[in-house]
Coordinates of C-alpha atoms and ligand atoms in Angstrom, one line a residue:
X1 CA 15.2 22.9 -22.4
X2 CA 18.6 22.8 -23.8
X3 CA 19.3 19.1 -23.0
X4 CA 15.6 18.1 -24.4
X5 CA 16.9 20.0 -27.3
X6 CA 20.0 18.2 -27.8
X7 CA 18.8 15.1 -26.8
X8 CA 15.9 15.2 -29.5
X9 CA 18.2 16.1 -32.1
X10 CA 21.0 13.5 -31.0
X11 CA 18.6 10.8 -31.5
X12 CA 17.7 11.9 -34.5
X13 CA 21.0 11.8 -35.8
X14 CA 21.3 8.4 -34.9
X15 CA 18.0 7.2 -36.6
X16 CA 18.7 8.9 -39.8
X17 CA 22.3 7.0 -39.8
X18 CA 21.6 3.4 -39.8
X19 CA 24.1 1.3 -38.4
X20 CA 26.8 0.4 -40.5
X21 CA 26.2 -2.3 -43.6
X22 CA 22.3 -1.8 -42.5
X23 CA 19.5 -0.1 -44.4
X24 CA 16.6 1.9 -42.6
X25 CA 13.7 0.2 -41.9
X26 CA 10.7 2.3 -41.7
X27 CA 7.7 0.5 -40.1
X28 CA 4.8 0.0 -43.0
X29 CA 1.9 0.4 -39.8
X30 CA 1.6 0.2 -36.5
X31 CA 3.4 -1.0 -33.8
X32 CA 2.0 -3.5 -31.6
X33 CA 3.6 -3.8 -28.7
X34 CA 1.9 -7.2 -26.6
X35 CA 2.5 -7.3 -22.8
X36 CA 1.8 -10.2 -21.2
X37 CA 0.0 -9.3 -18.4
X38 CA -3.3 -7.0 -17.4
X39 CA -3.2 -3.7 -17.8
X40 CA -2.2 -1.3 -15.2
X41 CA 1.2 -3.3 -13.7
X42 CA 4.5 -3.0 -14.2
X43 CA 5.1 -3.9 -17.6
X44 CA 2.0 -2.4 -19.2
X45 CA 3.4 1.1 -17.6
X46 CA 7.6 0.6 -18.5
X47 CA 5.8 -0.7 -22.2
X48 CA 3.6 2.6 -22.2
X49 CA 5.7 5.3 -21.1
X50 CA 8.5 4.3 -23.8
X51 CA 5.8 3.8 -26.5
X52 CA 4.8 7.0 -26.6
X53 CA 8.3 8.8 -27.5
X54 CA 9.1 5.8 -29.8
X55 CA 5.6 5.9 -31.8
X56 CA 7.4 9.8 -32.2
X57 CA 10.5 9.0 -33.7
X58 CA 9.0 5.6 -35.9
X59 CA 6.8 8.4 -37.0
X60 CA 3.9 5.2 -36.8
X61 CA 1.5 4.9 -33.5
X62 CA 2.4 2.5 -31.3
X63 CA 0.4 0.6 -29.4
X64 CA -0.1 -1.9 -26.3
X65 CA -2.2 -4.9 -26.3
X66 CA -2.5 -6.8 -23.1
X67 CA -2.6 -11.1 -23.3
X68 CA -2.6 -12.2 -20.2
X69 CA -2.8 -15.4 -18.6
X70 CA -0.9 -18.6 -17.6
X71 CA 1.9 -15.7 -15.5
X72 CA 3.0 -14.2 -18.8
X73 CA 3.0 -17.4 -21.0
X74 CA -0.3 -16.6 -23.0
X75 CA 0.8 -13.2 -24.4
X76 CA 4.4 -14.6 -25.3
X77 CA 2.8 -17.4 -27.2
X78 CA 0.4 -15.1 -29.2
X79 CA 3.8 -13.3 -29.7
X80 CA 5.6 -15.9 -31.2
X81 CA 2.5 -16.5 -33.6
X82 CA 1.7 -13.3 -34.9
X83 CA 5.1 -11.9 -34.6
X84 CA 6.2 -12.4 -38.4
X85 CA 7.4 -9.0 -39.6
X86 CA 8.9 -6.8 -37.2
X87 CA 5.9 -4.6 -36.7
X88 CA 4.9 -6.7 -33.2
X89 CA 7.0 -6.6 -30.6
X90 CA 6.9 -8.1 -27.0
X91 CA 7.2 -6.3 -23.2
X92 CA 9.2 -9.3 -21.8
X93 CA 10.4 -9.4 -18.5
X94 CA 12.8 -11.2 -15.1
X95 CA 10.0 -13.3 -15.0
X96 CA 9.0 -14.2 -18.9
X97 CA 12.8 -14.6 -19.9
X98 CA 14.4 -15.8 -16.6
X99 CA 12.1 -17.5 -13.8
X100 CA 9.3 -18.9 -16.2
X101 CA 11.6 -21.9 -17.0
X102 CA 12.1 -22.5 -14.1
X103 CA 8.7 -22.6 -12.7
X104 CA 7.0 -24.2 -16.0
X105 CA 7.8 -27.8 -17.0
X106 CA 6.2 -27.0 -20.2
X107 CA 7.0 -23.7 -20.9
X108 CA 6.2 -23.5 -24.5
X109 CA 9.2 -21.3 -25.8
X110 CA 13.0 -20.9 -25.6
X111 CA 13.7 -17.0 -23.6
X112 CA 17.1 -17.3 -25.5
X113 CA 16.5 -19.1 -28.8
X114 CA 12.7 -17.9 -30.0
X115 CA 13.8 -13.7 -29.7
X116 CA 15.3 -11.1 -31.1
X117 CA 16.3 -8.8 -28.2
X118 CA 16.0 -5.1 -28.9
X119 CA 17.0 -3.6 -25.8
X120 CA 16.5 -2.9 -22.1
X121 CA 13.7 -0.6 -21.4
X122 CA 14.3 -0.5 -17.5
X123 CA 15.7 -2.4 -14.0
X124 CA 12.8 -2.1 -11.7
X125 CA 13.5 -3.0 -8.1
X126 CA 11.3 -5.2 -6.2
X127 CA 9.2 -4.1 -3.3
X128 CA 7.5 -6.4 -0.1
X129 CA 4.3 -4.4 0.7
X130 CA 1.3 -5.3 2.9
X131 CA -2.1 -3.9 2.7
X132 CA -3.1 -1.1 5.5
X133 CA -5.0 -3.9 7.8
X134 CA -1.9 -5.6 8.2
X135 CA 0.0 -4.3 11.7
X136 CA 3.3 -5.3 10.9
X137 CA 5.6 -2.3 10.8
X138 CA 8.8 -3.9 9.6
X139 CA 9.8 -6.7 8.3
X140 CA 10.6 -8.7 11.2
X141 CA 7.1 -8.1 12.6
X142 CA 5.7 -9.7 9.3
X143 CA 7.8 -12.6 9.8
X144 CA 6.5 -13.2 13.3
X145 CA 3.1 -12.8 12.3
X146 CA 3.2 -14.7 9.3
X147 CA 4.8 -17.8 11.6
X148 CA 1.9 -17.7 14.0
X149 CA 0.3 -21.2 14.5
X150 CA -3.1 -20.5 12.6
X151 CA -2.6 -17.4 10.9
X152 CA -3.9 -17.2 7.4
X153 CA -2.6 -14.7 4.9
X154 CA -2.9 -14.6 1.2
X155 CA 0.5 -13.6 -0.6
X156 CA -0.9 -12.0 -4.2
X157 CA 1.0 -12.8 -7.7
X158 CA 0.7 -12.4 -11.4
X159 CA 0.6 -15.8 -11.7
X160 CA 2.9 -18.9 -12.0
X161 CA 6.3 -17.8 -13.5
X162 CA 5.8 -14.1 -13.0
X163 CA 8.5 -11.9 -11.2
X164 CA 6.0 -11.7 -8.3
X165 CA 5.7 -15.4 -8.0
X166 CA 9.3 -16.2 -7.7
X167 CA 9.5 -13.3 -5.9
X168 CA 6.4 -14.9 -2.8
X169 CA 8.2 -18.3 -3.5
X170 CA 11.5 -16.5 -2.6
X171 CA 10.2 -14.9 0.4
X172 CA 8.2 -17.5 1.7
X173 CA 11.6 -20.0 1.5
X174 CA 13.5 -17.8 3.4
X175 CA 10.9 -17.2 6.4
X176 CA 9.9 -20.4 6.1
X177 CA 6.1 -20.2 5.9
X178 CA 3.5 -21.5 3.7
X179 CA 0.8 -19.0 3.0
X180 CA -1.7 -19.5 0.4
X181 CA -0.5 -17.7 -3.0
X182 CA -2.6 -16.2 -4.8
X183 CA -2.6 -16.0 -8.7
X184 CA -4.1 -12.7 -10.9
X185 CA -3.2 -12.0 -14.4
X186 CA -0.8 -9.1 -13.3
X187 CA 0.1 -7.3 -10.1
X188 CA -2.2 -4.2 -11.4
X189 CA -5.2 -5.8 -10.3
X190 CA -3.4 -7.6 -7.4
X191 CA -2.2 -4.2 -5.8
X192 CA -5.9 -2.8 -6.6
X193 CA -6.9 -5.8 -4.1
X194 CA -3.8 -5.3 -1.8
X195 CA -5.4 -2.0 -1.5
X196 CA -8.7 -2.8 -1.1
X197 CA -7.4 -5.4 1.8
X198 CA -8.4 -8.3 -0.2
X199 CA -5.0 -9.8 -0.1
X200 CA -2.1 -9.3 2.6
X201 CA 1.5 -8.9 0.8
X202 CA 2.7 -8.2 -2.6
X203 CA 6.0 -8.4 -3.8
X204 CA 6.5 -6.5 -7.0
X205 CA 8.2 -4.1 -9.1
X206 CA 8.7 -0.7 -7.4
X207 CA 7.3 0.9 -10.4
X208 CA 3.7 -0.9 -9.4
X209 CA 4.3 -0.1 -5.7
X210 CA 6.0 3.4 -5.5
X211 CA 2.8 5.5 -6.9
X212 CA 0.1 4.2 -4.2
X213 CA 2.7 4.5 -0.8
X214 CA 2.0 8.3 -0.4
X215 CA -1.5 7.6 -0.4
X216 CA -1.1 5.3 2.4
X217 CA -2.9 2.2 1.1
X218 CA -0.1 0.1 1.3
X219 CA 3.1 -0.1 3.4
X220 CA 6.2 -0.7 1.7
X221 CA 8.4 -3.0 4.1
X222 CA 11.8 -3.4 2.3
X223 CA 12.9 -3.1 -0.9
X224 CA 14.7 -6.2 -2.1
X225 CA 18.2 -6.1 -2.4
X226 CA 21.5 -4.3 -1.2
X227 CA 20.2 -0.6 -2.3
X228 CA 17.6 2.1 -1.0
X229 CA 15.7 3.6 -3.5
X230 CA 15.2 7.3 -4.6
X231 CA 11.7 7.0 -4.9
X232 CA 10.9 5.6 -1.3
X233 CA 14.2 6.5 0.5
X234 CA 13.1 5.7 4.1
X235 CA 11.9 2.4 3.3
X236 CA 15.3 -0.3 4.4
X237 CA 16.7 -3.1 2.1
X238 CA 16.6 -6.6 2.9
X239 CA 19.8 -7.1 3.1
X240 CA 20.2 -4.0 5.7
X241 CA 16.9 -6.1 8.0
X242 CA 19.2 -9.9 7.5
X243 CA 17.0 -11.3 5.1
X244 CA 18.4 -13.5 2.4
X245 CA 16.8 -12.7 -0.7
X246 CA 17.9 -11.2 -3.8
X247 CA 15.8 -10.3 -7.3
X248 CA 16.9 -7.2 -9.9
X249 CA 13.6 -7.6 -11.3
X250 CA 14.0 -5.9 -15.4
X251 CA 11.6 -5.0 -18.5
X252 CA 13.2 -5.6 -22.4
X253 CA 11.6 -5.1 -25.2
X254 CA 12.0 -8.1 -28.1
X255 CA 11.3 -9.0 -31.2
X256 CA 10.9 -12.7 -32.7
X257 CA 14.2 -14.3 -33.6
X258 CA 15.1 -14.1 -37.2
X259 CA 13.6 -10.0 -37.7
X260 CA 15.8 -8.7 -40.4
X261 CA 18.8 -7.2 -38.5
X262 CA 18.2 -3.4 -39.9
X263 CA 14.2 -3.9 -38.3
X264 CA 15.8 -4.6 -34.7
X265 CA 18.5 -1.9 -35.1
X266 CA 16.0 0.6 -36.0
X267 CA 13.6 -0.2 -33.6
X268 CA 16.7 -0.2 -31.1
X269 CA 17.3 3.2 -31.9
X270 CA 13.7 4.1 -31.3
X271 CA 13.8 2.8 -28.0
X272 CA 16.6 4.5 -27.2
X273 CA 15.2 7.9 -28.5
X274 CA 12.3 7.4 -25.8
X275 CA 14.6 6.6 -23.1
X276 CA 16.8 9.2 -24.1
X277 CA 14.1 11.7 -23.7
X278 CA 13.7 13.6 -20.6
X279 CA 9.9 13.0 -20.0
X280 CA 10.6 9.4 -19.6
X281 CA 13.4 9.2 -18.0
X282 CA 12.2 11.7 -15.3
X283 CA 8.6 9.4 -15.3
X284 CA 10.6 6.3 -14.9
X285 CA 13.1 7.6 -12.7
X286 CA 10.5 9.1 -10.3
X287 CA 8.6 5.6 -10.1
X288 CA 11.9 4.0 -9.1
X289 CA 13.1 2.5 -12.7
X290 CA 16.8 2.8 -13.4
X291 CA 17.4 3.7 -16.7
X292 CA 20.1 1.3 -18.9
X293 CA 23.0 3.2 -20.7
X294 CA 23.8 2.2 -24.1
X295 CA 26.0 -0.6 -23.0
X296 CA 23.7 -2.2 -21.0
X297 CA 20.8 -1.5 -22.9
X298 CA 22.3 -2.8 -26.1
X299 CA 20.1 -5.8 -27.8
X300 CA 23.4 -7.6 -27.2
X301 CA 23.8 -6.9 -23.5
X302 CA 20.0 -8.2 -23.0
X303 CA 20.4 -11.4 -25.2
X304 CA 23.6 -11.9 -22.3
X305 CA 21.2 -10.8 -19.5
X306 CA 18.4 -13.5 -20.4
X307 CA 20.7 -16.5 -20.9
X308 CA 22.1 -15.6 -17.3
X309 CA 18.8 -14.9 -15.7
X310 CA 17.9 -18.0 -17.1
X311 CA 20.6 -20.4 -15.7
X312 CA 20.4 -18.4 -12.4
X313 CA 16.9 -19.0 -12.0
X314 CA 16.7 -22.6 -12.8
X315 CA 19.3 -22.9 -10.2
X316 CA 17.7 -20.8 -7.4
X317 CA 13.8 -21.9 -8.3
X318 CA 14.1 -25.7 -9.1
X319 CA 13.8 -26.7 -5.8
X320 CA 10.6 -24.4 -4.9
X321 CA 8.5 -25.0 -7.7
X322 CA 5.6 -27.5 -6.5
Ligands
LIG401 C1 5.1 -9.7 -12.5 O1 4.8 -10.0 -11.3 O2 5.6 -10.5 -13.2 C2 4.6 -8.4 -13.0 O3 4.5 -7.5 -12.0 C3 3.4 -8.6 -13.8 C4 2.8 -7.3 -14.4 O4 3.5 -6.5 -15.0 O5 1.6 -7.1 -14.2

């Protein structure tokens, strides 16, 4: 109680002091907040969780609006064209501002050049589940069955350019296999047909895939990577089973480039306010979301983070793309 205490009025401190040589910026309405894919994933839950405590300390709602289409490209267009005074924002993620390059010849925007980051909402490990029809128990029993002469399996996404298309393009590379992949406009409504047994394997963000694995719907194999996770401890990395593959899969939030500097440091400071708070850091933590500090959540840090992501990606996807 204390520490929610403290931590609520820290962050007010640190609104009602703008950074130096900037002015407060108090929104004039709402807060849009677009997120490029359907309702229900991974971004749509990072983007509503923090909206909540920042719509608190804007003292303005704030509120989602999922584009999807075209693996995240449709809602970051409508971004960049309604995006004119600091009052809409974009969910971006590893996949809009790092693999989509990559995996689009005409992308449509520059991840680096078109945004103003505001800051890292959360890194969200990824996750290779199969549906419960499936009878692979480990990862090396997947392989073997996805190898078999004539087997067909369907390997869902949220579309091309997504974090789980790079992610299947990725996996399929290093097991050399060729399933069919198929394309949804966001891994909400892919894990509802995972579930359902409609597809065979999705490989996503741990924040998608940690809530249904209690209910036993779908079996998490491995999560990708050098490091367990809290939130599904038992379930072995990749790198602990031998297979080559490694993805930090993130959500940042971002303006367009060129909001006014006090705008983006104010609606920094928001987001930091909501990840400061306990509910959502104990929500995000408990889906498997590791929260950034104020280093790495900085707008600078993330402006750093895509240019990398970018150049990685372009370097590690070039050759898959088809
Ligand atoms: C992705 O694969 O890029 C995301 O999981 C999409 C989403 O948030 O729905």
């Amino acid at each position: 109680m204390i520490a929610r205490i403290l931590g609520a009025a820290c962050a007010v401190i640190l609104f009602a002091i703008p950074a130096p040589g900037f002015a407060a910026w108090k929104p004039a309405q709402p807060i849009r907040i677009i997120v490029p894919f359907a309702a229900g994933g991974p971004t749509d839950t990072v983007a509503r969780i923090v909206a909540h405590e920042m719509a608190d300390m804007l003292e303005t709602p704030v509120y989602i609006d999922n584009i999807s289409g075209g693996g995240g490209k449709t809602g970051v267009l409508r971004f960049l064209e309604d995006a004119r005074d600091g009052h809409t924002l974009l969910m971006g993620h590893m996949g809009t501002h790092g693999a989509a390059p990559a995996l689009n010849a005409d992308l449509g925007y520059d991840p680096y050049k078109d945004f103003a980051p505001i800051g890292m909402a959360a890194g969200t490990p990824m996750v290779i589940a199969v549906a419960r029809h499936i009878p692979a128990r480990d990862l090396k029993q997947l392989g073997e069955l996805l190898r078999k002469p004539g087997s067909k399996f369907r390997i869902a996404h949220a579309g091309r350019g997504s974090v789980s298309h790079a992610a299947a393009l990725l996996f399929t590379s290093a097991l050399s296999i060729s399933p069919e992949l198929v394309g949804y406009s966001g891994t909400g409504p892919a894990l509802n047909d995972l579930v359902n047994g409609q597809v065979d394997v999705l490989i996503d963000q741990i924040v998608n895939i940690a809530p249904v694995v209690g209910t036993r719907k779908a079996r998490p194999l491995a999560i990708v990577g050098d490091w367990r996770s809290n939130a599904l401890p038992d379930v072995p990395t990749t790198r602990e089973l031998g297979v080559e593959m490694k993805m930090d899969a993130w959500n940042g939030l971002f303006a367009k480039n060129g909001t006014p500097e006090n705008q983006v440091a104010t609606l920094h400071t928001a987001l930091r306010y909501a990840l400061d708070s306990p509910s959502v850091r104990a929500r995000l933590i408990d889906l498997g979301a590791s929260l950034p500090d104020e280093a790495t959540g900085s707008p600078d840090a993330l402006a750093h983070l895509v240019r990398d992501e970018v150049a990685r990606w372009s370097a590690a996807l070039f050759e898959l793309r088809n």
